[in-house]
mmCIF file of C-alpha atoms in Angstrom:
data_model
loop_
_atom_site.group_PDB
_atom_site.id
_atom_site.type_symbol
_atom_site.label_atom_id
_atom_site.label_comp_id
_atom_site.label_asym_id
_atom_site.label_seq_id
_atom_site.Cartn_x
_atom_site.Cartn_y
_atom_site.Cartn_z
ATOM 1 C CA MET A 1 0.042 0.019 -0.040
ATOM 2 C CA GLY A 2 2.560 2.541 -1.131
ATOM 3 C CA ARG A 3 1.494 6.148 -1.280
ATOM 4 C CA PRO A 4 0.116 6.965 -4.732
ATOM 5 C CA ARG A 5 0.959 10.045 -6.646
ATOM 6 C CA MET A 6 -1.081 12.833 -5.418
ATOM 7 C CA LEU A 7 -3.456 14.509 -7.749
ATOM 8 C CA ASN A 8 -5.486 17.736 -7.712
ATOM 9 C CA TYR A 9 -9.058 16.571 -7.223
ATOM 10 C CA ASN A 10 -10.775 19.828 -8.382
ATOM 11 C CA ILE A 11 -14.120 18.231 -7.480
ATOM 12 C CA ASP A 12 -17.159 20.354 -7.085
ATOM 13 C CA VAL A 13 -18.911 19.449 -3.901
ATOM 14 C CA SER A 14 -21.174 22.523 -3.585
ATOM 15 C CA ASP A 15 -24.252 20.186 -3.389
ATOM 16 C CA VAL A 16 -22.956 18.177 -0.519
ATOM 17 C CA ASP A 17 -24.677 18.548 2.809
ATOM 18 C CA TYR A 18 -21.659 19.546 4.859
ATOM 19 C CA ASP A 19 -23.224 19.103 8.316
ATOM 20 C CA LEU A 20 -24.775 15.752 7.401
ATOM 21 C CA VAL A 21 -21.430 14.426 6.039
ATOM 22 C CA LEU A 22 -19.743 15.532 9.373
ATOM 23 C CA SER A 23 -22.475 13.571 11.282
ATOM 24 C CA ASP A 24 -22.042 10.611 8.996
ATOM 25 C CA LEU A 25 -18.346 10.629 9.497
ATOM 26 C CA ALA A 26 -18.792 10.633 13.250
ATOM 27 C CA ALA A 27 -21.217 7.725 13.001
ATOM 28 C CA GLU A 28 -19.049 5.768 10.746
ATOM 29 C CA GLY A 29 -16.033 6.123 12.972
ATOM 30 C CA ASP A 30 -18.166 5.000 15.991
ATOM 31 C CA GLN A 31 -19.292 1.980 14.097
ATOM 32 C CA LEU A 32 -15.760 0.965 13.344
ATOM 33 C CA ASP A 33 -14.735 1.747 16.819
ATOM 34 C CA ALA A 34 -17.272 -0.713 18.243
ATOM 35 C CA LEU A 35 -15.942 -3.399 15.993
ATOM 36 C CA VAL A 36 -12.333 -2.980 16.584
ATOM 37 C CA ALA A 37 -12.894 -2.444 20.429
ATOM 38 C CA ALA A 38 -14.453 -5.836 20.541
ATOM 39 C CA GLU A 39 -11.666 -7.472 18.765
ATOM 40 C CA ASP A 40 -8.799 -8.519 20.946
ATOM 41 C CA ASP A 41 -6.434 -9.544 18.188
ATOM 42 C CA TRP A 42 -5.394 -6.579 16.176
ATOM 43 C CA THR A 43 -2.470 -8.574 14.570
ATOM 44 C CA ARG A 44 -4.882 -10.352 12.314
ATOM 45 C CA PRO A 45 -4.003 -9.788 8.686
ATOM 46 C CA THR A 46 -6.416 -7.679 6.590
ATOM 47 C CA PRO A 47 -6.953 -7.845 2.693
ATOM 48 C CA ALA A 48 -4.415 -5.059 2.396
ATOM 49 C CA ALA A 49 -1.054 -6.891 1.978
ATOM 50 C CA GLY A 50 1.134 -6.650 4.957
ATOM 51 C CA TRP A 51 -1.469 -4.638 7.028
ATOM 52 C CA THR A 52 -3.104 -5.951 10.199
ATOM 53 C CA ILE A 53 -6.042 -4.418 11.930
ATOM 54 C CA ALA A 54 -3.648 -2.302 13.830
ATOM 55 C CA HIS A 55 -2.174 -1.022 10.635
ATOM 56 C CA GLN A 56 -5.572 -0.039 9.343
ATOM 57 C CA ILE A 57 -6.416 1.930 12.641
ATOM 58 C CA ALA A 58 -2.871 3.426 12.632
ATOM 59 C CA HIS A 59 -3.379 4.698 9.108
ATOM 60 C CA LEU A 60 -6.636 6.345 9.851
ATOM 61 C CA CYS A 61 -5.018 7.826 13.058
ATOM 62 C CA ALA A 62 -2.054 9.243 11.041
ATOM 63 C CA ALA A 63 -4.350 10.730 8.343
ATOM 64 C CA ASP A 64 -6.490 12.433 11.037
ATOM 65 C CA ALA A 65 -3.342 13.913 12.562
ATOM 66 C CA ASN A 66 -2.326 15.228 9.173
ATOM 67 C CA VAL A 67 -5.831 16.813 8.641
ATOM 68 C CA LEU A 68 -5.468 18.570 11.937
ATOM 69 C CA VAL A 69 -2.155 20.012 11.089
ATOM 70 C CA ALA A 70 -3.416 21.165 7.734
ATOM 71 C CA VAL A 71 -6.596 22.692 9.006
ATOM 72 C CA ARG A 72 -5.313 24.243 12.412
ATOM 73 C CA THR A 73 -1.719 25.135 11.424
ATOM 74 C CA PRO A 74 -1.509 25.262 7.661
ATOM 75 C CA GLY A 75 2.057 26.757 7.840
ATOM 76 C CA ALA A 76 3.258 23.570 9.458
ATOM 77 C CA PHE A 77 2.017 21.286 6.719
ATOM 78 C CA ASP A 78 4.995 21.718 4.623
ATOM 79 C CA ALA A 79 7.027 19.590 7.189
ATOM 80 C CA VAL A 80 4.459 16.786 6.636
ATOM 81 C CA VAL A 81 4.845 16.962 2.945
ATOM 82 C CA LYS A 82 8.619 16.838 3.196
ATOM 83 C CA GLN A 83 8.319 13.752 5.486
ATOM 84 C CA ALA A 84 6.005 12.028 2.956
ATOM 85 C CA ASP A 85 8.293 12.898 0.096
ATOM 86 C CA ALA A 86 11.317 11.462 1.940
ATOM 87 C CA GLY A 87 9.382 8.330 2.623
ATOM 88 C CA GLY A 88 8.547 7.833 -0.994
ATOM 89 C CA SER A 89 6.463 4.789 -1.891
ATOM 90 C CA ARG A 90 6.990 3.316 1.599
ATOM 91 C CA TYR A 91 5.519 6.304 3.418
ATOM 92 C CA ALA A 92 1.913 4.910 4.094
ATOM 93 C CA ASP A 93 3.367 1.481 4.965
ATOM 94 C CA ASP A 94 5.984 2.838 7.267
ATOM 95 C CA VAL A 95 3.659 5.268 9.124
ATOM 96 C CA ALA A 96 1.107 2.572 9.537
ATOM 97 C CA GLY A 97 3.648 0.152 10.818
ATOM 98 C CA GLU A 98 5.016 2.655 13.308
ATOM 99 C CA GLY A 99 1.512 3.251 14.569
ATOM 100 C CA ALA A 100 0.711 -0.477 14.608
ATOM 101 C CA ALA A 101 3.726 -1.060 16.986
ATOM 102 C CA ARG A 102 2.025 0.982 19.700
ATOM 103 C CA PRO A 103 0.087 -0.698 22.531
ATOM 104 C CA ARG A 104 -3.600 -1.444 21.278
ATOM 105 C CA SER A 105 -5.006 0.664 24.003
ATOM 106 C CA VAL A 106 -2.787 3.615 23.224
ATOM 107 C CA LEU A 107 -3.476 3.457 19.508
ATOM 108 C CA LEU A 108 -7.224 3.186 20.108
ATOM 109 C CA ASP A 109 -7.179 6.274 22.372
ATOM 110 C CA GLN A 110 -5.238 8.207 19.841
ATOM 111 C CA TRP A 111 -7.524 7.286 17.025
ATOM 112 C CA ARG A 112 -10.513 8.317 19.060
ATOM 113 C CA ALA A 113 -9.036 11.693 19.986
ATOM 114 C CA GLY A 114 -7.801 12.359 16.373
ATOM 115 C CA ARG A 115 -11.159 11.639 14.712
ATOM 116 C CA ALA A 116 -13.076 13.694 17.230
ATOM 117 C CA GLY A 117 -10.571 16.469 16.627
ATOM 118 C CA VAL A 118 -10.948 16.392 12.956
ATOM 119 C CA ILE A 119 -14.801 16.762 13.220
ATOM 120 C CA ALA A 120 -14.479 19.540 15.625
ATOM 121 C CA ALA A 121 -11.811 21.361 13.406
ATOM 122 C CA LEU A 122 -13.979 21.040 10.299
ATOM 123 C CA ARG A 123 -17.031 22.262 12.283
ATOM 124 C CA ASP A 124 -15.181 25.285 13.339
ATOM 125 C CA VAL A 125 -14.274 26.484 9.870
ATOM 126 C CA PRO A 126 -16.392 27.621 6.908
ATOM 127 C CA ARG A 127 -17.031 24.923 4.301
ATOM 128 C CA ASP A 128 -14.978 26.958 1.790
ATOM 129 C CA PHE A 129 -12.054 27.259 4.073
ATOM 130 C CA ALA A 130 -8.911 26.186 1.997
ATOM 131 C CA PHE A 131 -5.820 24.513 3.390
ATOM 132 C CA PRO A 132 -2.756 22.715 1.918
ATOM 133 C CA TRP A 133 -2.742 18.972 1.174
ATOM 134 C CA PHE A 134 -0.486 16.573 -0.582
ATOM 135 C CA GLY A 135 -0.001 18.113 -4.032
ATOM 136 C CA SER A 136 -3.114 20.159 -3.713
ATOM 137 C CA THR A 137 -5.183 22.699 -1.802
ATOM 138 C CA LEU A 138 -8.354 21.356 -0.455
ATOM 139 C CA THR A 139 -11.437 22.805 1.252
ATOM 140 C CA ALA A 140 -13.192 21.741 4.231
ATOM 141 C CA ALA A 141 -16.215 20.807 2.099
ATOM 142 C CA LEU A 142 -14.048 18.262 0.240
ATOM 143 C CA MET A 143 -12.052 16.980 3.140
ATOM 144 C CA ALA A 144 -15.274 15.959 5.021
ATOM 145 C CA PRO A 145 -16.430 13.465 2.396
ATOM 146 C CA LEU A 146 -12.834 12.337 1.768
ATOM 147 C CA ARG A 147 -12.501 11.391 5.419
ATOM 148 C CA MET A 148 -15.852 9.650 5.317
ATOM 149 C CA MET A 149 -14.748 7.713 2.325
ATOM 150 C CA GLU A 150 -11.465 6.615 3.792
ATOM 151 C CA THR A 151 -12.995 5.721 7.121
ATOM 152 C CA TRP A 152 -15.553 3.467 5.289
ATOM 153 C CA ALA A 153 -13.116 2.012 3.015
ATOM 154 C CA HIS A 154 -10.469 1.024 5.706
ATOM 155 C CA GLY A 155 -13.265 -0.062 7.946
ATOM 156 C CA GLN A 156 -14.509 -2.393 5.220
ATOM 157 C CA ASP A 157 -11.009 -4.073 5.344
ATOM 158 C CA VAL A 158 -11.543 -4.663 9.033
ATOM 159 C CA PHE A 159 -15.115 -5.944 8.619
ATOM 160 C CA ASP A 160 -13.930 -8.334 6.031
ATOM 161 C CA THR A 161 -11.110 -9.489 8.312
ATOM 162 C CA VAL A 162 -13.330 -10.323 11.191
ATOM 163 C CA GLY A 163 -15.948 -11.904 8.996
ATOM 164 C CA ALA A 164 -18.708 -9.343 9.975
ATOM 165 C CA ALA A 165 -21.238 -7.725 7.581
ATOM 166 C CA HIS A 166 -20.553 -3.959 7.076
ATOM 167 C CA PRO A 167 -24.025 -2.553 7.402
ATOM 168 C CA ALA A 168 -25.010 -0.615 4.220
ATOM 169 C CA THR A 169 -26.521 2.814 5.115
ATOM 170 C CA THR A 170 -27.218 6.133 3.584
ATOM 171 C CA ARG A 171 -23.671 7.141 4.653
ATOM 172 C CA LEU A 172 -22.575 5.488 1.400
ATOM 173 C CA LYS A 173 -24.027 8.414 -0.591
ATOM 174 C CA PRO A 174 -21.012 10.855 -0.099
ATOM 175 C CA VAL A 175 -18.723 7.991 -0.921
ATOM 176 C CA ALA A 176 -20.573 7.241 -4.120
ATOM 177 C CA SER A 177 -20.711 10.873 -4.948
ATOM 178 C CA LEU A 178 -17.023 11.247 -4.608
ATOM 179 C CA GLY A 179 -16.510 8.300 -6.968
ATOM 180 C CA ILE A 180 -18.804 9.783 -9.473
ATOM 181 C CA LYS A 181 -17.308 13.257 -9.381
ATOM 182 C CA GLY A 182 -13.845 11.797 -9.478
ATOM 183 C CA VAL A 183 -14.164 10.155 -12.923
ATOM 184 C CA GLY A 184 -11.467 12.471 -14.127
ATOM 185 C CA LEU A 185 -9.208 11.377 -11.282
ATOM 186 C CA SER A 186 -9.539 7.672 -12.167
ATOM 187 C CA PHE A 187 -8.594 8.413 -15.852
ATOM 188 C CA ALA A 188 -5.662 10.719 -14.903
ATOM 189 C CA ALA A 189 -4.381 8.192 -12.396
ATOM 190 C CA ALA A 190 -4.256 5.685 -15.339
ATOM 191 C CA GLN A 191 -2.665 8.250 -17.591
ATOM 192 C CA LEU A 192 -5.592 8.237 -19.932
ATOM 193 C CA PRO A 193 -7.592 11.234 -21.297
ATOM 194 C CA ALA A 194 -10.691 12.157 -19.462
ATOM 195 C CA PRO A 195 -13.914 11.153 -21.203
ATOM 196 C CA THR A 196 -15.693 13.946 -23.117
ATOM 197 C CA GLU A 197 -19.165 12.525 -22.802
ATOM 198 C CA PRO A 198 -21.114 12.971 -19.639
ATOM 199 C CA PHE A 199 -22.016 9.883 -17.469
ATOM 200 C CA ARG A 200 -25.326 8.804 -16.126
ATOM 201 C CA VAL A 201 -25.060 6.690 -12.905
ATOM 202 C CA GLU A 202 -28.087 5.090 -11.253
ATOM 203 C CA LEU A 203 -27.511 3.341 -7.973
ATOM 204 C CA ALA A 204 -29.869 1.412 -5.799
ATOM 205 C CA GLY A 205 -29.400 3.048 -2.419
ATOM 206 C CA PRO A 206 -29.621 0.921 0.842
ATOM 207 C CA ASP A 207 -32.749 3.068 1.807
ATOM 208 C CA GLY A 208 -34.699 1.696 -1.054
ATOM 209 C CA GLN A 209 -34.243 4.837 -3.019
ATOM 210 C CA ASN A 210 -32.677 5.323 -6.448
ATOM 211 C CA TRP A 211 -29.601 7.565 -6.347
ATOM 212 C CA ALA A 212 -28.896 9.141 -9.793
ATOM 213 C CA TRP A 213 -26.235 11.511 -11.193
ATOM 214 C CA GLY A 214 -25.835 12.917 -14.707
ATOM 215 C CA PRO A 215 -28.253 13.542 -17.589
ATOM 216 C CA GLN A 216 -30.781 10.745 -18.340
ATOM 217 C CA GLY A 217 -30.047 10.740 -22.072
ATOM 218 C CA ALA A 218 -26.314 10.074 -21.646
ATOM 219 C CA THR A 219 -24.898 7.197 -23.689
ATOM 220 C CA GLN A 220 -22.386 6.275 -21.070
ATOM 221 C CA GLN A 221 -24.237 4.825 -18.225
ATOM 222 C CA VAL A 222 -23.477 2.707 -15.019
ATOM 223 C CA ARG A 223 -26.066 0.918 -13.022
ATOM 224 C CA GLY A 224 -25.973 -1.230 -9.926
ATOM 225 C CA SER A 225 -26.134 -1.184 -6.033
ATOM 226 C CA ALA A 226 -24.709 1.679 -4.197
ATOM 227 C CA LEU A 227 -22.790 -0.695 -1.930
ATOM 228 C CA ASP A 228 -21.098 -2.531 -4.843
ATOM 229 C CA PHE A 229 -20.280 0.789 -6.498
ATOM 230 C CA CYS A 230 -18.553 2.161 -3.295
ATOM 231 C CA LEU A 231 -16.722 -1.195 -2.881
ATOM 232 C CA ARG A 232 -15.476 -0.757 -6.478
ATOM 233 C CA VAL A 233 -14.458 2.834 -6.490
ATOM 234 C CA THR A 234 -12.636 2.366 -3.181
ATOM 235 C CA ARG A 235 -10.784 -0.625 -4.818
ATOM 236 C CA ARG A 236 -12.264 -3.040 -2.195
ATOM 237 C CA ARG A 237 -13.769 -5.511 -4.742
ATOM 238 C CA PRO A 238 -12.867 -6.381 -8.385
ATOM 239 C CA LEU A 239 -15.422 -5.471 -10.902
ATOM 240 C CA THR A 240 -16.240 -9.104 -11.462
ATOM 241 C CA GLU A 241 -17.489 -9.405 -7.902
ATOM 242 C CA THR A 242 -19.987 -6.654 -8.195
ATOM 243 C CA ASP A 243 -23.455 -6.297 -9.643
ATOM 244 C CA LEU A 244 -22.330 -3.143 -11.672
ATOM 245 C CA THR A 245 -23.162 -2.786 -15.346
ATOM 246 C CA ALA A 246 -21.904 -0.401 -17.832
ATOM 247 C CA THR A 247 -23.204 0.854 -21.159
ATOM 248 C CA GLY A 248 -20.641 2.661 -23.367
ATOM 249 C CA LYS A 249 -16.909 2.089 -23.753
ATOM 250 C CA ASP A 250 -15.802 4.935 -21.518
ATOM 251 C CA ALA A 251 -18.222 3.654 -18.805
ATOM 252 C CA GLN A 252 -16.893 0.236 -18.921
ATOM 253 C CA THR A 253 -13.285 1.539 -18.813
ATOM 254 C CA TRP A 254 -14.072 3.696 -15.911
ATOM 255 C CA LEU A 255 -15.465 0.801 -13.958
ATOM 256 C CA GLU A 256 -12.250 -1.194 -14.670
ATOM 257 C CA LEU A 257 -9.897 1.481 -13.320
ATOM 258 C CA ALA A 258 -12.186 3.329 -10.934
ATOM 259 C CA ARG A 259 -10.599 4.901 -7.755
ATOM 260 C CA VAL A 260 -11.178 7.661 -5.427
ATOM 261 C CA PHE A 261 -8.507 8.165 -2.913
ATOM 262 C CA LEU A 262 -5.526 10.099 -2.357
#
């Protein structure tokens, strides 16, 4: 799980309910907290090669710490970037490994404090507040769903590890929205030109509603369950293990290379 090349998201999240996403982030963190707090063996290997449950929590903890630096003391974030650059492709693994070596109780307390701090920090600033990030400048409005997405995705790894079902809730919507709005990111990361045609995405939400994005008459279309779509764009499931279907060459290519993470 080496650190990927950082890209400028440039994603319009003006339609995102900021307060709701922050509430969702808190709820998703609490749900994962309940799962890992009940698990005594944090050395169990997760689907991420070389990462245990402790690595997953340490990664989330370190990311939250970076967010707090970026939001609260933006001028100090350059030191974080330099550390990441010095670590190269091993940065994420090394940081997760360092955190995973801490006593379970210490790491759990640090993660709890960090995620509470992130939510408080994001609530304290306007949604258009901009701050430095890796290779980019982000706003609070974008960081909130990004933290939601990452908490959900790494949480999925832990749920898979312990063999528990990860409840599908409406908290999937900001994750799915990021995936859809990040079409250009997926193609850029694969060094392919961005599609010129609009996409229509229709997903069956866990609440029984149909979630839709894009013009109805688009020739590039994707359909399936919101859960499978989120599993795909967070790279937690191969396309063949989802119910997703694509109409159009660009739509099919997108599902094959879809991603939405820093």
